[in-house]
C-alpha cells in the first residue's frame, strides 16, 4: 500500500488530459492503491482512449478486488483494441472471476484473431473447468499456434466425459478440416474406431496429406479385408510421398506380391524410398529381392533408401546376401554403411552359413576399432556370433576407445544357451573381464559391464571366487552419479541376493 501523497498524485493525474500520464497513473494506482481505488479504475473502462482502458485493466488485476472487475472486465474483454482484450482477460484470470458473464467473455475470445488472447481464453476456461463454446474450443485443435492447440487439446481431454465435448470431437474426427480433424482422431479412444470406420475410409481420399496420414494412423491395427483393400487402393492412387510411406508401412506383409508394384514405384523417392525398401524385404520374393539388389547397386539412389535395402537384403537371407553387403561397408555414404551393418546383423541373427562366418566376423570386428563412433551398432550385429569371441576378448583387454570396450563387454555373454556355439561362452576369464569393467574410468563401460554381469547371472554362469569383493564394488557403485548405472548395479545386487538364482 502506498503513501497518501502517492495515491493523491495518481488520482490527480487521472483527471488530467495527458494520455501517457493518465496511463502511468492508472498502472501506478493499481500498484499502490487501496481496495476502494479499484472502483476508480473500473470507471476508466469507458474511457475513449484504448491505452487508458488497457492500463485500467492492468490496474484492476494488480489491486486484486474481484468485485470491482466483475462487471467491467467482461466488457473490456470484448473491446475493439486487442491489447485491451489481452490485459482484461489476464486480469480476469488473476482475479479468479467466475460466473456466466465471465464464461461468455472467455468463450467469445476463443475466436480472437490475436493468439495471445486465445491463450488467455483457454487458461481462463481451464481454471473454470468449462468448455465455453464447444465448437470453437474443438476448432482450436487446428490452430496454427502450438501454444493454442496444445492448451485446447489439454482442456478437451480434461472435459472428455462432457457429452457435448465428446459429440463435437467425434463430429470433427468424422468431418472436420485439416489439423483439427487429425487431433480429434488422436483424442478419441481406440474403441471408437469401429464407429468411425466409414468416415476413416473416406478420409483416405481427403485433399489434405496430413489428414490422410492421420486417418491411416488411426486405421493401424484394424485388420479386416475391407480396411486392407481400402488402404491398398489408396496407396495405388497416392501422390504424396509422406502418405505413401505411411501406407507402405501399414500394408507390408510377408509374401504379399500385390505390394511389389507400389513399392517399386516409390523405391527411388527420397521420402518414401526407405519404406518401399522395407516393404519389399517383407514381401521377400525373388522379384522383390531383385529390386533391392538394384537399389544398393545404384549410387544415385538416396543413402537412406540404399541403407534400408541393405538391411532388407540381410533379413531376406538369400545366398548372395552376405557377399552383396560386405562391399557396402566401404561405401562413401555412412547411411549405407550403417544399413550394411544392420543387414549383416540380421544375417547373423538368422544364422550364417559355415563359409560366411569368418568373413563376416573379420570385417565386423575390424570395424569396431576402425569406426569407434559406431561401435554399438557394430556390436549389435555381432550378437550371437561365437566365432568372434577370441577377437572380442582381445579388444576387451586392450581397446583404447571407451566406446569399443563398452560395446564388446556384453558380447562376452550369450543371450541364451540355445544358440550356436554356446559352449564357447562362460569362461572364468570373461567374467573377470566384466568385473574389471566395473572399475573402468568411463561410465559407459561401467554401465555395460554391470548390464553384462546381470545377463551372466541370468544364463546361469558361475561368478569368480572373490564374490565378496565383487559385492563390495557393486555396493560402492550403487551411489554412482549415473542413474542408469545405479539401476543396472541394483539389478545385479538383486540377482546376487536372490536365493532362487543360479549362484
Short mmCIF file of N, CA, C and O in Angstrom, two decimals, residues 228 232 235-236 244 247-249 251-268 272-273 275-293 295 316 318:
data_model
loop_
_atom_site.label_atom_id
_atom_site.label_comp_id
_atom_site.label_asym_id
_atom_site.label_seq_id
_atom_site.Cartn_x
_atom_site.Cartn_y
_atom_site.Cartn_z
N UNK A 228 -7.93 -53.38 -45.42
CA UNK A 228 -6.70 -53.62 -46.18
C UNK A 228 -6.90 -53.29 -47.66
O UNK A 228 -6.03 -52.69 -48.29
N UNK A 232 -4.88 -50.46 -49.70
CA UNK A 232 -4.16 -50.79 -50.94
C UNK A 232 -4.62 -49.89 -52.09
O UNK A 232 -3.80 -49.41 -52.89
N UNK A 235 -3.11 -46.51 -51.63
CA UNK A 235 -1.69 -46.50 -51.99
C UNK A 235 -1.52 -46.42 -53.50
O UNK A 235 -0.65 -45.70 -54.01
N UNK A 236 -2.34 -47.14 -54.25
CA UNK A 236 -2.25 -47.10 -55.72
C UNK A 236 -2.50 -45.70 -56.25
O UNK A 236 -1.90 -45.29 -57.26
N UNK A 244 2.40 -42.10 -48.79
CA UNK A 244 2.76 -43.41 -49.34
C UNK A 244 3.65 -44.17 -48.37
O UNK A 244 3.50 -45.39 -48.19
N UNK A 247 1.45 -45.63 -45.71
CA UNK A 247 0.63 -46.74 -46.20
C UNK A 247 1.48 -47.98 -46.47
O UNK A 247 1.05 -49.11 -46.18
N UNK A 248 2.66 -47.80 -47.01
CA UNK A 248 3.54 -48.95 -47.23
C UNK A 248 3.88 -49.65 -45.93
O UNK A 248 3.87 -50.88 -45.85
N UNK A 249 4.17 -48.85 -44.91
CA UNK A 249 4.49 -49.44 -43.61
C UNK A 249 3.32 -50.20 -43.02
O UNK A 249 3.51 -51.21 -42.33
N UNK A 251 0.87 -51.69 -44.80
CA UNK A 251 0.44 -52.80 -45.63
C UNK A 251 1.48 -53.92 -45.72
O UNK A 251 1.13 -55.02 -46.17
N UNK A 252 2.72 -53.64 -45.35
CA UNK A 252 3.75 -54.65 -45.54
C UNK A 252 3.36 -55.96 -44.86
O UNK A 252 2.93 -56.00 -43.71
N UNK A 253 3.53 -57.04 -45.63
CA UNK A 253 3.12 -58.35 -45.15
C UNK A 253 3.93 -59.40 -45.90
O UNK A 253 4.09 -59.30 -47.13
N UNK A 254 4.46 -60.38 -45.20
CA UNK A 254 5.26 -61.40 -45.88
C UNK A 254 4.51 -62.04 -47.05
O UNK A 254 3.37 -62.48 -46.92
N UNK A 255 5.17 -62.05 -48.19
CA UNK A 255 4.64 -62.77 -49.35
C UNK A 255 3.55 -62.07 -50.13
O UNK A 255 3.07 -62.62 -51.12
N UNK A 256 3.14 -60.86 -49.74
CA UNK A 256 2.06 -60.17 -50.46
C UNK A 256 2.62 -59.52 -51.73
O UNK A 256 3.12 -58.40 -51.71
N UNK A 257 2.50 -60.23 -52.84
CA UNK A 257 3.11 -59.76 -54.08
C UNK A 257 2.39 -58.54 -54.66
O UNK A 257 2.94 -57.87 -55.55
N UNK A 258 1.18 -58.26 -54.19
CA UNK A 258 0.48 -57.06 -54.68
C UNK A 258 1.24 -55.78 -54.36
O UNK A 258 1.03 -54.75 -55.00
N UNK A 259 2.11 -55.84 -53.33
CA UNK A 259 2.82 -54.64 -52.90
C UNK A 259 4.07 -54.36 -53.72
O UNK A 259 4.67 -53.29 -53.59
N UNK A 260 4.49 -55.30 -54.55
CA UNK A 260 5.73 -55.10 -55.29
C UNK A 260 5.62 -53.90 -56.22
O UNK A 260 6.52 -53.06 -56.30
N UNK A 261 4.49 -53.80 -56.95
CA UNK A 261 4.31 -52.68 -57.87
C UNK A 261 4.34 -51.32 -57.18
O UNK A 261 5.14 -50.44 -57.55
N UNK A 262 3.49 -51.09 -56.16
CA UNK A 262 3.54 -49.80 -55.46
C UNK A 262 4.89 -49.52 -54.81
O UNK A 262 5.37 -48.37 -54.84
N UNK A 263 5.50 -50.54 -54.23
CA UNK A 263 6.81 -50.32 -53.59
C UNK A 263 7.86 -49.94 -54.63
O UNK A 263 8.68 -49.04 -54.41
N UNK A 264 7.82 -50.60 -55.77
CA UNK A 264 8.79 -50.27 -56.83
C UNK A 264 8.58 -48.84 -57.31
O UNK A 264 9.54 -48.13 -57.63
N UNK A 265 7.32 -48.41 -57.36
CA UNK A 265 7.01 -47.06 -57.81
C UNK A 265 7.67 -46.00 -56.92
O UNK A 265 8.15 -44.97 -57.41
N UNK A 266 7.72 -46.26 -55.62
CA UNK A 266 8.24 -45.26 -54.68
C UNK A 266 9.68 -45.54 -54.27
O UNK A 266 10.24 -44.81 -53.46
N UNK A 267 10.29 -46.57 -54.84
CA UNK A 267 11.57 -47.03 -54.33
C UNK A 267 12.68 -45.99 -54.43
O UNK A 267 13.57 -45.94 -53.58
N UNK A 268 12.63 -45.14 -55.42
CA UNK A 268 13.70 -44.15 -55.60
C UNK A 268 13.29 -42.75 -55.12
O UNK A 268 14.01 -41.78 -55.37
N UNK A 272 9.75 -41.64 -49.46
CA UNK A 272 9.08 -42.95 -49.32
C UNK A 272 10.01 -44.12 -49.63
O UNK A 272 9.65 -45.27 -49.37
N UNK A 273 11.17 -43.85 -50.18
CA UNK A 273 12.07 -44.93 -50.58
C UNK A 273 12.41 -45.93 -49.48
O UNK A 273 12.32 -47.15 -49.69
N UNK A 275 10.76 -46.78 -46.81
CA UNK A 275 9.59 -47.61 -46.51
C UNK A 275 9.34 -48.61 -47.63
O UNK A 275 8.97 -49.77 -47.38
N UNK A 276 9.55 -48.19 -48.88
CA UNK A 276 9.36 -49.10 -50.01
C UNK A 276 10.36 -50.25 -49.95
O UNK A 276 10.01 -51.41 -50.20
N UNK A 277 11.62 -49.94 -49.60
CA UNK A 277 12.62 -50.99 -49.49
C UNK A 277 12.27 -51.98 -48.38
O UNK A 277 12.40 -53.20 -48.55
N UNK A 278 11.83 -51.46 -47.27
CA UNK A 278 11.44 -52.34 -46.16
C UNK A 278 10.26 -53.22 -46.55
O UNK A 278 10.21 -54.41 -46.20
N UNK A 279 9.32 -52.66 -47.30
CA UNK A 279 8.16 -53.44 -47.75
C UNK A 279 8.59 -54.57 -48.67
O UNK A 279 8.12 -55.71 -48.55
N UNK A 280 9.51 -54.28 -49.59
CA UNK A 280 10.00 -55.33 -50.48
C UNK A 280 10.71 -56.43 -49.69
O UNK A 280 10.60 -57.62 -50.03
N UNK A 281 11.41 -56.04 -48.64
CA UNK A 281 12.05 -57.04 -47.80
C UNK A 281 11.03 -57.93 -47.11
O UNK A 281 11.25 -59.14 -46.92
N UNK A 282 9.90 -57.35 -46.71
CA UNK A 282 8.85 -58.14 -46.07
C UNK A 282 8.19 -59.08 -47.09
O UNK A 282 7.84 -60.21 -46.76
N UNK A 283 8.00 -58.60 -48.32
CA UNK A 283 7.42 -59.46 -49.35
C UNK A 283 8.33 -60.67 -49.59
O UNK A 283 7.87 -61.81 -49.69
N UNK A 284 9.64 -60.41 -49.72
CA UNK A 284 10.66 -61.48 -49.73
C UNK A 284 10.42 -62.53 -50.80
O UNK A 284 10.51 -63.74 -50.55
N UNK A 285 10.10 -62.07 -52.02
CA UNK A 285 10.05 -62.99 -53.15
C UNK A 285 11.25 -62.71 -54.04
O UNK A 285 11.97 -61.71 -53.85
N UNK A 286 11.47 -63.58 -55.02
CA UNK A 286 12.61 -63.37 -55.91
C UNK A 286 12.56 -62.03 -56.60
O UNK A 286 13.58 -61.33 -56.72
N UNK A 287 11.39 -61.63 -57.07
CA UNK A 287 11.24 -60.34 -57.75
C UNK A 287 11.53 -59.18 -56.80
O UNK A 287 12.22 -58.22 -57.16
N UNK A 288 11.00 -59.28 -55.58
CA UNK A 288 11.21 -58.20 -54.60
C UNK A 288 12.68 -58.04 -54.27
O UNK A 288 13.21 -56.92 -54.24
N UNK A 289 13.38 -59.15 -54.06
CA UNK A 289 14.80 -59.08 -53.72
C UNK A 289 15.61 -58.56 -54.89
O UNK A 289 16.60 -57.84 -54.71
N UNK A 290 15.22 -58.89 -56.10
CA UNK A 290 15.93 -58.40 -57.27
C UNK A 290 15.86 -56.87 -57.34
O UNK A 290 16.85 -56.20 -57.68
N UNK A 291 14.72 -56.30 -57.00
CA UNK A 291 14.61 -54.84 -56.95
C UNK A 291 15.54 -54.27 -55.88
O UNK A 291 16.16 -53.22 -56.08
N UNK A 292 15.65 -54.94 -54.75
CA UNK A 292 16.53 -54.48 -53.68
C UNK A 292 17.99 -54.52 -54.13
O UNK A 292 18.77 -53.61 -53.81
N UNK A 293 18.36 -55.56 -54.84
CA UNK A 293 19.74 -55.64 -55.36
C UNK A 293 20.04 -54.46 -56.26
O UNK A 293 21.13 -53.87 -56.21
N UNK A 295 18.75 -51.52 -56.14
CA UNK A 295 18.82 -50.28 -55.37
C UNK A 295 20.19 -50.11 -54.72
O UNK A 295 20.80 -49.03 -54.78
N UNK A 316 16.32 -60.92 -45.66
CA UNK A 316 15.81 -61.94 -46.58
C UNK A 316 16.74 -63.16 -46.62
O UNK A 316 16.26 -64.29 -46.80
N UNK A 318 19.12 -64.31 -48.76
CA UNK A 318 19.40 -65.08 -49.97
C UNK A 318 20.88 -65.51 -50.00
O UNK A 318 21.70 -65.03 -49.25
#
